[in-house]
Amino acid sequence: MDQVKKKVSRLKLEYKTRPQKELLIAIPNPYPDREYEEEMVTGEFTSLCPLNPGQPDYATLTIKYVPDKHIIELKSLKFYLTSYRMVEMFYEEATNRILDDLVKAVKPRRMEIVADWNIRGGIGTKISVSYNKKS
């Protein structure tokens, strides 16, 4: 656990034009034999609109997953999500990429991401993506 603490204490967010999946830290699940669901919600997700450079898009993200052997360390998740702040990306790409990066990092049994994007041009958009581990 000391190595995890050191790794988390060394986290540093730099604003780049790409999401920084290397910020994600997986830690051992304290209950790997029990099936339980974890849900994280943030109303502060931001990326940039690729058609109107410099214009931010905002979303409320809900991340639900059933862990297997690892769970996501929450500070690393916050930094990872914040790394999208300077990235130009369509809603669909951002939502799917977050799922792909989190699945690769923690290898959950199941995961679902719901991105509820703020209204732009009079249209609200909600994107849901999911993953189920093959048995």
Tab-separated table of C-alpha atoms in Angstrom:
chain	number	residue	atom	x	y	z
A	1	MET	CA	0.000	0.000	0.000
A	2	ASP	CA	2.970	2.324	0.563
A	3	GLN	CA	3.823	2.142	-3.127
A	4	VAL	CA	0.269	3.187	-4.015
A	5	LYS	CA	0.540	6.161	-1.634
A	6	LYS	CA	3.832	7.190	-3.239
A	7	LYS	CA	2.383	6.850	-6.730
A	8	VAL	CA	-0.685	8.922	-5.810
A	9	SER	CA	1.416	11.592	-4.098
A	10	ARG	CA	3.490	11.954	-7.287
A	11	LEU	CA	0.455	12.521	-9.543
A	12	LYS	CA	0.856	15.676	-11.571
A	13	LEU	CA	-1.697	17.023	-14.011
A	14	GLU	CA	-0.385	18.925	-17.009
A	15	TYR	CA	-2.809	20.409	-19.503
A	16	LYS	CA	-2.192	18.728	-22.836
A	17	THR	CA	-4.202	18.291	-26.029
A	18	ARG	CA	-4.828	14.609	-25.288
A	19	PRO	CA	-6.424	12.703	-22.427
A	20	GLN	CA	-3.781	11.398	-20.010
A	21	LYS	CA	-4.711	7.779	-19.312
A	22	GLU	CA	-1.319	7.303	-17.682
A	23	LEU	CA	-2.728	9.206	-14.682
A	24	LEU	CA	-5.104	6.328	-13.850
A	25	ILE	CA	-4.036	4.174	-10.918
A	26	ALA	CA	-5.604	0.802	-10.167
A	27	ILE	CA	-5.369	-0.460	-6.590
A	28	PRO	CA	-6.177	-3.899	-5.148
A	29	ASN	CA	-9.844	-4.532	-4.486
A	30	PRO	CA	-10.241	-5.237	-0.757
A	31	TYR	CA	-13.195	-7.576	-1.526
A	32	PRO	CA	-12.385	-9.321	-4.835
A	33	ASP	CA	-14.596	-12.320	-4.026
A	34	ARG	CA	-17.680	-10.196	-3.391
A	35	GLU	CA	-19.711	-8.697	-6.209
A	36	TYR	CA	-20.590	-5.089	-5.463
A	37	GLU	CA	-21.191	-1.977	-7.512
A	38	GLU	CA	-19.338	1.289	-7.170
A	39	GLU	CA	-20.773	4.524	-8.567
A	40	MET	CA	-18.954	7.822	-9.020
A	41	VAL	CA	-20.638	11.009	-10.245
A	42	THR	CA	-19.072	14.291	-11.257
A	43	GLY	CA	-20.827	17.353	-12.612
A	44	GLU	CA	-17.540	19.010	-13.541
A	45	PHE	CA	-16.436	17.150	-16.672
A	46	THR	CA	-15.238	19.495	-19.414
A	47	SER	CA	-13.789	19.057	-22.883
A	48	LEU	CA	-13.601	21.368	-25.901
A	49	CYS	CA	-15.923	21.428	-28.893
A	50	PRO	CA	-13.932	20.421	-32.012
A	51	LEU	CA	-16.153	22.548	-34.293
A	52	ASN	CA	-15.954	25.700	-32.177
A	53	PRO	CA	-12.387	25.667	-30.849
A	54	GLY	CA	-12.067	27.139	-27.397
A	55	GLN	CA	-15.755	26.566	-26.565
A	56	PRO	CA	-16.163	24.192	-23.627
A	57	ASP	CA	-18.646	21.333	-23.478
A	58	TYR	CA	-19.821	20.310	-20.017
A	59	ALA	CA	-21.205	16.982	-18.849
A	60	THR	CA	-22.277	15.179	-15.744
A	61	LEU	CA	-20.537	11.809	-15.790
A	62	THR	CA	-21.823	8.777	-13.944
A	63	ILE	CA	-19.393	5.877	-13.768
A	64	LYS	CA	-20.776	2.604	-12.421
A	65	TYR	CA	-18.786	-0.586	-12.248
A	66	VAL	CA	-18.512	-3.967	-10.598
A	67	PRO	CA	-14.835	-4.416	-9.705
A	68	ASP	CA	-12.876	-7.594	-10.119
A	69	LYS	CA	-9.328	-7.637	-8.717
A	70	HIS	CA	-8.760	-3.870	-8.852
A	71	ILE	CA	-10.561	-0.627	-8.134
A	72	ILE	CA	-9.816	2.852	-9.418
A	73	GLU	CA	-8.003	5.237	-7.106
A	74	LEU	CA	-10.264	8.303	-6.927
A	75	LYS	CA	-7.653	11.079	-6.986
A	76	SER	CA	-6.167	9.551	-10.128
A	77	LEU	CA	-9.661	9.389	-11.658
A	78	LYS	CA	-10.208	13.085	-10.890
A	79	PHE	CA	-6.887	14.028	-12.504
A	80	TYR	CA	-7.588	11.809	-15.522
A	81	LEU	CA	-11.029	13.346	-16.099
A	82	THR	CA	-9.593	16.844	-15.655
A	83	SER	CA	-7.012	16.055	-18.359
A	84	TYR	CA	-9.832	16.343	-20.934
A	85	ARG	CA	-10.201	20.064	-20.211
A	86	MET	CA	-7.984	21.143	-23.120
A	87	VAL	CA	-8.937	18.322	-25.516
A	88	GLU	CA	-11.089	18.923	-28.607
A	89	MET	CA	-13.365	15.899	-28.915
A	90	PHE	CA	-16.932	15.037	-29.871
A	91	TYR	CA	-19.254	13.782	-27.110
A	92	GLU	CA	-19.331	10.237	-28.451
A	93	GLU	CA	-15.556	9.933	-28.673
A	94	ALA	CA	-14.991	11.317	-25.178
A	95	THR	CA	-17.565	9.011	-23.577
A	96	ASN	CA	-16.292	5.883	-25.348
A	97	ARG	CA	-12.658	6.733	-24.697
A	98	ILE	CA	-13.272	7.142	-20.974
A	99	LEU	CA	-14.864	3.687	-20.897
A	100	ASP	CA	-11.971	2.140	-22.849
A	101	ASP	CA	-9.318	3.734	-20.620
A	102	LEU	CA	-11.049	2.765	-17.371
A	103	VAL	CA	-11.676	-0.821	-18.517
A	104	LYS	CA	-8.022	-1.156	-19.493
A	105	ALA	CA	-6.892	0.265	-16.137
A	106	VAL	CA	-9.058	-1.772	-13.729
A	107	LYS	CA	-10.381	-4.716	-15.789
A	108	PRO	CA	-13.815	-4.701	-14.110
A	109	ARG	CA	-16.508	-7.351	-14.339
A	110	ARG	CA	-18.908	-4.738	-15.711
A	111	MET	CA	-18.817	-1.002	-16.292
A	112	GLU	CA	-21.195	1.654	-17.562
A	113	ILE	CA	-20.523	5.303	-18.284
A	114	VAL	CA	-23.368	7.784	-18.747
A	115	ALA	CA	-22.418	11.242	-19.987
A	116	ASP	CA	-25.252	13.764	-19.713
A	117	TRP	CA	-23.994	16.672	-21.831
A	118	ASN	CA	-25.276	20.183	-21.202
A	119	ILE	CA	-27.658	21.655	-23.735
A	120	ARG	CA	-25.978	23.214	-26.759
A	121	GLY	CA	-28.005	24.718	-29.581
A	122	GLY	CA	-31.210	23.733	-27.813
A	123	ILE	CA	-30.416	20.010	-27.814
A	124	GLY	CA	-29.374	17.998	-24.783
A	125	THR	CA	-27.413	14.821	-25.379
A	126	LYS	CA	-26.980	11.776	-23.154
A	127	ILE	CA	-24.571	9.019	-24.147
A	128	SER	CA	-24.412	5.634	-22.401
A	129	VAL	CA	-21.696	3.060	-23.056
A	130	SER	CA	-21.074	-0.232	-21.307
A	131	TYR	CA	-18.658	-3.123	-20.971
A	132	ASN	CA	-19.237	-6.701	-19.793
A	133	LYS	CA	-16.297	-8.992	-19.151
A	134	LYS	CA	-16.488	-12.182	-21.145
A	135	SER	CA	-16.597	-15.263	-18.909
